[in-house]
């Protein structure tokens, strides 16, 4: 059986090497400047950068609680934040807005209908509720 890190649904590794931590989770200067322009508090800034780097690594947005403390601590240190700052979203709306910011920055198009496996049109079939 393949390890969880090698499945179709990537997850954070149990142990993250120093090299991977720096290659995958170190934000660039432009990324930090962008995030500072979007976030309204130190907690939101940390959450935004952690989510950006996590999305770039995993290809999806994990819950903030799933992100290893090693990653959070690494990003927190690079942002020069106090250890008391934790990544958080004050509301579902804030989390959704941050995901939208990240998708926009990365050029990712989010199509909820397509993601759920539905078609926006009837796919050539008549809607059962329509009379012909």
PDB file of C-alpha atoms in Angstrom:
ATOM      1  CA  UNK A   1       0.000   0.000   0.000  1.00  0.00           C
ATOM      2  CA  UNK A   2       1.324   3.441  -0.918  1.00  0.00           C
ATOM      3  CA  UNK A   3       2.148   5.880   1.847  1.00  0.00           C
ATOM      4  CA  UNK A   4      -0.358   8.681   2.395  1.00  0.00           C
ATOM      5  CA  UNK A   5       2.125  11.177   0.917  1.00  0.00           C
ATOM      6  CA  UNK A   6       2.061   9.274  -2.401  1.00  0.00           C
ATOM      7  CA  UNK A   7      -1.683   9.018  -2.882  1.00  0.00           C
ATOM      8  CA  UNK A   8      -3.880  11.020  -5.231  1.00  0.00           C
ATOM      9  CA  UNK A   9      -4.794  13.168  -2.238  1.00  0.00           C
ATOM     10  CA  UNK A  10      -1.531  14.641  -1.001  1.00  0.00           C
ATOM     11  CA  UNK A  11      -1.158  15.406   2.670  1.00  0.00           C
ATOM     12  CA  UNK A  12       1.537  16.876   4.828  1.00  0.00           C
ATOM     13  CA  UNK A  13       4.335  14.435   5.527  1.00  0.00           C
ATOM     14  CA  UNK A  14       4.803  13.244   9.085  1.00  0.00           C
ATOM     15  CA  UNK A  15       8.350  14.548   8.996  1.00  0.00           C
ATOM     16  CA  UNK A  16       9.334  17.497   6.841  1.00  0.00           C
ATOM     17  CA  UNK A  17      12.989  17.860   5.960  1.00  0.00           C
ATOM     18  CA  UNK A  18      14.831  21.133   6.336  1.00  0.00           C
ATOM     19  CA  UNK A  19      15.264  21.238   2.570  1.00  0.00           C
ATOM     20  CA  UNK A  20      11.556  20.688   1.837  1.00  0.00           C
ATOM     21  CA  UNK A  21      10.560  23.222   4.480  1.00  0.00           C
ATOM     22  CA  UNK A  22      12.675  25.882   2.802  1.00  0.00           C
ATOM     23  CA  UNK A  23      11.894  24.931  -0.800  1.00  0.00           C
ATOM     24  CA  UNK A  24       8.137  24.485  -0.423  1.00  0.00           C
ATOM     25  CA  UNK A  25       7.154  26.750   2.438  1.00  0.00           C
ATOM     26  CA  UNK A  26       9.394  29.811   2.183  1.00  0.00           C
ATOM     27  CA  UNK A  27       7.419  32.701   0.694  1.00  0.00           C
ATOM     28  CA  UNK A  28       9.123  34.979  -1.767  1.00  0.00           C
ATOM     29  CA  UNK A  29       9.455  38.717  -1.217  1.00  0.00           C
ATOM     30  CA  UNK A  30       6.668  39.417  -3.722  1.00  0.00           C
ATOM     31  CA  UNK A  31       4.382  36.891  -2.023  1.00  0.00           C
ATOM     32  CA  UNK A  32       4.916  38.508   1.370  1.00  0.00           C
ATOM     33  CA  UNK A  33       4.311  41.996  -0.018  1.00  0.00           C
ATOM     34  CA  UNK A  34       1.138  40.776  -1.734  1.00  0.00           C
ATOM     35  CA  UNK A  35      -0.120  39.120   1.463  1.00  0.00           C
ATOM     36  CA  UNK A  36       0.609  42.217   3.558  1.00  0.00           C
ATOM     37  CA  UNK A  37      -1.599  44.182   1.164  1.00  0.00           C
ATOM     38  CA  UNK A  38      -4.475  41.717   1.625  1.00  0.00           C
ATOM     39  CA  UNK A  39      -4.410  40.873   5.339  1.00  0.00           C
ATOM     40  CA  UNK A  40      -5.823  43.101   8.059  1.00  0.00           C
ATOM     41  CA  UNK A  41      -4.188  41.542  11.119  1.00  0.00           C
ATOM     42  CA  UNK A  42      -1.048  39.554  11.964  1.00  0.00           C
ATOM     43  CA  UNK A  43      -3.186  36.415  12.401  1.00  0.00           C
ATOM     44  CA  UNK A  44      -4.788  36.856   8.990  1.00  0.00           C
ATOM     45  CA  UNK A  45      -1.402  37.557   7.400  1.00  0.00           C
ATOM     46  CA  UNK A  46       0.022  34.357   8.849  1.00  0.00           C
ATOM     47  CA  UNK A  47      -3.057  32.387   7.775  1.00  0.00           C
ATOM     48  CA  UNK A  48      -2.920  33.810   4.247  1.00  0.00           C
ATOM     49  CA  UNK A  49       0.750  32.980   3.696  1.00  0.00           C
ATOM     50  CA  UNK A  50       0.413  29.529   5.285  1.00  0.00           C
ATOM     51  CA  UNK A  51      -2.586  28.787   3.058  1.00  0.00           C
ATOM     52  CA  UNK A  52      -0.807  30.115  -0.052  1.00  0.00           C
ATOM     53  CA  UNK A  53       2.243  27.932   0.482  1.00  0.00           C
ATOM     54  CA  UNK A  54       0.109  24.926   1.482  1.00  0.00           C
ATOM     55  CA  UNK A  55      -2.027  25.278  -1.655  1.00  0.00           C
ATOM     56  CA  UNK A  56       1.085  25.529  -3.816  1.00  0.00           C
ATOM     57  CA  UNK A  57       2.454  22.344  -2.231  1.00  0.00           C
ATOM     58  CA  UNK A  58      -0.719  20.246  -1.944  1.00  0.00           C
ATOM     59  CA  UNK A  59      -3.000  21.586  -4.673  1.00  0.00           C
ATOM     60  CA  UNK A  60      -5.877  22.179  -2.262  1.00  0.00           C
ATOM     61  CA  UNK A  61      -6.631  24.245   0.827  1.00  0.00           C
ATOM     62  CA  UNK A  62      -6.145  22.241   4.021  1.00  0.00           C
ATOM     63  CA  UNK A  63      -7.790  23.257   7.269  1.00  0.00           C
ATOM     64  CA  UNK A  64      -5.438  25.501   9.214  1.00  0.00           C
ATOM     65  CA  UNK A  65      -5.425  22.925  12.013  1.00  0.00           C
ATOM     66  CA  UNK A  66      -3.964  20.323   9.626  1.00  0.00           C
ATOM     67  CA  UNK A  67      -0.885  22.416   8.847  1.00  0.00           C
ATOM     68  CA  UNK A  68       2.080  21.146  10.891  1.00  0.00           C
ATOM     69  CA  UNK A  69       3.352  23.534  13.551  1.00  0.00           C
ATOM     70  CA  UNK A  70       6.787  23.252  11.948  1.00  0.00           C
ATOM     71  CA  UNK A  71       5.414  24.887   8.783  1.00  0.00           C
ATOM     72  CA  UNK A  72       3.465  27.521  10.719  1.00  0.00           C
ATOM     73  CA  UNK A  73       6.511  28.320  12.860  1.00  0.00           C
ATOM     74  CA  UNK A  74       8.728  28.589   9.791  1.00  0.00           C
ATOM     75  CA  UNK A  75       6.375  31.039   8.063  1.00  0.00           C
ATOM     76  CA  UNK A  76       5.794  32.962  11.317  1.00  0.00           C
ATOM     77  CA  UNK A  77       9.548  33.415  11.726  1.00  0.00           C
ATOM     78  CA  UNK A  78       9.996  34.641   8.162  1.00  0.00           C
ATOM     79  CA  UNK A  79       7.178  37.153   8.689  1.00  0.00           C
ATOM     80  CA  UNK A  80       8.960  38.263  11.882  1.00  0.00           C
ATOM     81  CA  UNK A  81       5.882  37.639  14.001  1.00  0.00           C
ATOM     82  CA  UNK A  82       5.751  36.907  17.702  1.00  0.00           C
ATOM     83  CA  UNK A  83       5.262  33.257  18.715  1.00  0.00           C
ATOM     84  CA  UNK A  84       1.910  34.192  20.234  1.00  0.00           C
ATOM     85  CA  UNK A  85       0.488  34.867  16.739  1.00  0.00           C
ATOM     86  CA  UNK A  86      -1.515  31.930  15.403  1.00  0.00           C
ATOM     87  CA  UNK A  87      -2.978  31.609  11.909  1.00  0.00           C
ATOM     88  CA  UNK A  88      -6.724  32.044  12.037  1.00  0.00           C
ATOM     89  CA  UNK A  89      -9.789  33.150  10.182  1.00  0.00           C
ATOM     90  CA  UNK A  90     -12.307  35.051  12.268  1.00  0.00           C
ATOM     91  CA  UNK A  91     -15.157  33.863  10.071  1.00  0.00           C
ATOM     92  CA  UNK A  92     -16.075  31.577   7.209  1.00  0.00           C
ATOM     93  CA  UNK A  93     -16.275  34.687   5.056  1.00  0.00           C
ATOM     94  CA  UNK A  94     -12.657  35.634   5.826  1.00  0.00           C
ATOM     95  CA  UNK A  95     -11.475  32.126   4.957  1.00  0.00           C
ATOM     96  CA  UNK A  96     -13.413  32.174   1.679  1.00  0.00           C
ATOM     97  CA  UNK A  97     -12.069  35.612   0.789  1.00  0.00           C
ATOM     98  CA  UNK A  98      -8.500  34.462   1.444  1.00  0.00           C
ATOM     99  CA  UNK A  99      -9.008  31.375  -0.743  1.00  0.00           C
ATOM    100  CA  UNK A 100     -10.304  33.673  -3.504  1.00  0.00           C
ATOM    101  CA  UNK A 101      -7.241  35.930  -3.133  1.00  0.00           C
ATOM    102  CA  UNK A 102      -4.951  32.913  -3.491  1.00  0.00           C
ATOM    103  CA  UNK A 103      -6.793  31.519  -6.511  1.00  0.00           C
ATOM    104  CA  UNK A 104      -6.637  34.914  -8.181  1.00  0.00           C
ATOM    105  CA  UNK A 105      -2.906  35.263  -7.491  1.00  0.00           C
ATOM    106  CA  UNK A 106      -2.191  31.781  -8.846  1.00  0.00           C
ATOM    107  CA  UNK A 107      -4.570  32.043 -11.804  1.00  0.00           C
ATOM    108  CA  UNK A 108      -6.720  29.153 -10.599  1.00  0.00           C
ATOM    109  CA  UNK A 109     -10.296  29.152 -11.871  1.00  0.00           C
ATOM    110  CA  UNK A 110     -12.760  27.782  -9.360  1.00  0.00           C
ATOM    111  CA  UNK A 111     -15.875  26.350 -10.973  1.00  0.00           C
ATOM    112  CA  UNK A 112     -18.072  24.875  -8.254  1.00  0.00           C
ATOM    113  CA  UNK A 113     -20.352  23.125 -10.756  1.00  0.00           C
ATOM    114  CA  UNK A 114     -17.417  21.428 -12.427  1.00  0.00           C
ATOM    115  CA  UNK A 115     -15.825  20.591  -9.071  1.00  0.00           C
ATOM    116  CA  UNK A 116     -18.999  18.836  -7.978  1.00  0.00           C
ATOM    117  CA  UNK A 117     -19.216  16.924 -11.252  1.00  0.00           C
ATOM    118  CA  UNK A 118     -22.278  18.730 -12.510  1.00  0.00           C
ATOM    119  CA  UNK A 119     -22.799  20.492 -15.791  1.00  0.00           C
ATOM    120  CA  UNK A 120     -23.999  24.064 -15.995  1.00  0.00           C
ATOM    121  CA  UNK A 121     -26.247  23.160 -18.917  1.00  0.00           C
ATOM    122  CA  UNK A 122     -28.472  20.156 -19.491  1.00  0.00           C
ATOM    123  CA  UNK A 123     -25.719  18.396 -21.433  1.00  0.00           C
ATOM    124  CA  UNK A 124     -27.957  17.948 -24.450  1.00  0.00           C
ATOM    125  CA  UNK A 125     -30.654  16.286 -22.393  1.00  0.00           C
ATOM    126  CA  UNK A 126     -33.995  17.850 -21.711  1.00  0.00           C
ATOM    127  CA  UNK A 127     -34.615  19.023 -18.187  1.00  0.00           C
ATOM    128  CA  UNK A 128     -37.223  16.639 -16.724  1.00  0.00           C
ATOM    129  CA  UNK A 129     -39.134  19.661 -15.480  1.00  0.00           C
ATOM    130  CA  UNK A 130     -39.521  21.144 -18.972  1.00  0.00           C
ATOM    131  CA  UNK A 131     -42.269  20.227 -21.381  1.00  0.00           C
ATOM    132  CA  UNK A 132     -41.210  19.549 -24.899  1.00  0.00           C
TER     133      UNK A 132
END
